[in-house]
Amino acid sequence: MSGRCYFSQDICGSEEKSANRGMFEQPCRRKWGLREENGTEYIYGGVRFLNSRDLYTIAYIPDLIEAKIDTFKITC
Protein backbone atom coordinates (compact mmCIF):
# COMPACT_ATOMS: atom_id res chain seq x y z
CA MET A 1 0.00 0.00 0.00
CA SER A 2 2.95 2.30 -0.42
CA GLY A 3 4.28 3.79 -3.60
CA ARG A 4 3.38 7.41 -3.02
CA CYS A 5 6.98 8.46 -3.64
CA TYR A 6 5.99 10.91 -6.37
CA PHE A 7 3.01 12.43 -4.57
CA SER A 8 5.12 15.19 -3.00
CA GLN A 9 6.71 15.92 -6.37
CA ASP A 10 3.29 16.26 -8.01
CA ILE A 11 1.88 18.47 -5.25
CA CYS A 12 4.93 20.75 -5.10
CA GLY A 13 5.62 20.76 -8.83
CA SER A 14 9.33 20.07 -8.47
CA GLU A 15 11.40 16.95 -9.10
CA GLU A 16 13.56 17.90 -6.11
CA LYS A 17 10.53 17.31 -3.85
CA SER A 18 10.30 13.62 -4.76
CA ALA A 19 10.71 11.21 -1.84
CA ASN A 20 13.10 9.32 -4.07
CA ARG A 21 15.42 12.34 -3.79
CA GLY A 22 14.99 12.72 -0.02
CA MET A 23 13.42 16.17 -0.16
CA PHE A 24 9.75 15.25 0.11
CA GLU A 25 7.17 17.41 1.88
CA GLN A 26 5.23 14.44 3.32
CA PRO A 27 1.80 15.40 1.95
CA CYS A 28 0.55 11.88 2.72
CA ARG A 29 0.99 12.59 6.45
CA ARG A 30 -1.11 15.74 6.45
CA LYS A 31 -4.78 15.99 7.27
CA TRP A 32 -6.88 16.29 4.15
CA GLY A 33 -10.56 16.82 3.52
CA LEU A 34 -12.88 16.20 0.62
CA ARG A 35 -15.28 18.64 -0.97
CA GLU A 36 -17.60 17.74 -3.82
CA GLU A 37 -18.37 20.15 -6.64
CA ASN A 38 -21.80 20.76 -5.09
CA GLY A 39 -20.12 21.99 -1.89
CA THR A 40 -20.69 18.88 0.23
CA GLU A 41 -17.76 18.46 2.62
CA TYR A 42 -16.59 15.31 4.34
CA ILE A 43 -14.82 15.55 7.68
CA TYR A 44 -12.51 12.71 8.60
CA GLY A 45 -11.83 13.40 12.26
CA GLY A 46 -8.07 13.61 11.96
CA VAL A 47 -7.56 10.47 9.88
CA ARG A 48 -4.74 10.91 7.44
CA PHE A 49 -6.35 8.83 4.71
CA LEU A 50 -3.48 9.30 2.25
CA ASN A 51 -0.93 7.92 4.71
CA SER A 52 -0.06 4.33 3.86
CA ARG A 53 0.29 3.58 7.58
CA ASP A 54 -3.40 4.34 7.98
CA LEU A 55 -4.31 1.89 5.23
CA TYR A 56 -4.48 -1.03 7.64
CA THR A 57 -4.75 -4.03 5.36
CA ILE A 58 -3.88 -7.01 7.56
CA ALA A 59 -7.46 -8.24 7.27
CA TYR A 60 -6.90 -8.69 3.51
CA ILE A 61 -3.90 -11.01 3.84
CA PRO A 62 -6.02 -14.21 3.58
CA ASP A 63 -7.54 -12.88 0.33
CA LEU A 64 -4.08 -12.08 -1.04
CA ILE A 65 -2.84 -15.56 -0.16
CA GLU A 66 -5.87 -17.08 -1.85
CA ALA A 67 -5.02 -14.99 -4.93
CA LYS A 68 -1.65 -16.81 -4.98
CA ILE A 69 0.39 -13.78 -3.88
CA ASP A 70 3.33 -15.25 -2.00
CA THR A 71 5.55 -12.23 -1.32
CA PHE A 72 4.65 -9.25 0.84
CA LYS A 73 6.56 -6.09 1.68
CA ILE A 74 5.92 -5.06 5.27
CA THR A 75 7.06 -1.61 6.40
CA CYS A 76 6.82 0.17 9.71
XYZ file of C-alpha atoms in Angstrom:
76
model
C 0.000 0.000 0.000
C 2.949 2.299 -0.416
C 4.282 3.794 -3.598
C 3.379 7.413 -3.016
C 6.980 8.457 -3.643
C 5.992 10.910 -6.372
C 3.014 12.432 -4.566
C 5.119 15.195 -3.002
C 6.711 15.918 -6.374
C 3.292 16.259 -8.008
C 1.879 18.474 -5.255
C 4.933 20.751 -5.095
C 5.619 20.758 -8.825
C 9.325 20.068 -8.467
C 11.402 16.952 -9.103
C 13.557 17.895 -6.106
C 10.526 17.310 -3.850
C 10.302 13.624 -4.759
C 10.705 11.207 -1.843
C 13.099 9.321 -4.069
C 15.424 12.335 -3.793
C 14.994 12.718 -0.023
C 13.422 16.172 -0.155
C 9.750 15.252 0.108
C 7.170 17.409 1.877
C 5.228 14.441 3.323
C 1.800 15.399 1.950
C 0.548 11.883 2.723
C 0.989 12.590 6.446
C -1.113 15.739 6.445
C -4.778 15.995 7.269
C -6.882 16.286 4.147
C -10.562 16.823 3.519
C -12.876 16.201 0.618
C -15.280 18.643 -0.969
C -17.597 17.745 -3.823
C -18.374 20.145 -6.641
C -21.804 20.763 -5.095
C -20.122 21.994 -1.890
C -20.692 18.882 0.229
C -17.759 18.457 2.616
C -16.591 15.308 4.335
C -14.823 15.550 7.676
C -12.511 12.706 8.603
C -11.830 13.404 12.264
C -8.066 13.612 11.955
C -7.563 10.470 9.884
C -4.737 10.906 7.436
C -6.355 8.830 4.715
C -3.478 9.297 2.254
C -0.929 7.924 4.711
C -0.064 4.327 3.862
C 0.286 3.580 7.578
C -3.397 4.337 7.981
C -4.311 1.886 5.232
C -4.479 -1.025 7.640
C -4.750 -4.034 5.365
C -3.878 -7.008 7.556
C -7.460 -8.245 7.267
C -6.897 -8.686 3.508
C -3.896 -11.014 3.836
C -6.017 -14.210 3.576
C -7.544 -12.880 0.330
C -4.083 -12.084 -1.040
C -2.837 -15.559 -0.158
C -5.875 -17.078 -1.846
C -5.021 -14.991 -4.925
C -1.650 -16.811 -4.975
C 0.391 -13.784 -3.879
C 3.326 -15.246 -2.005
C 5.547 -12.227 -1.323
C 4.652 -9.253 0.840
C 6.560 -6.085 1.681
C 5.917 -5.056 5.275
C 7.060 -1.607 6.395
C 6.817 0.173 9.706
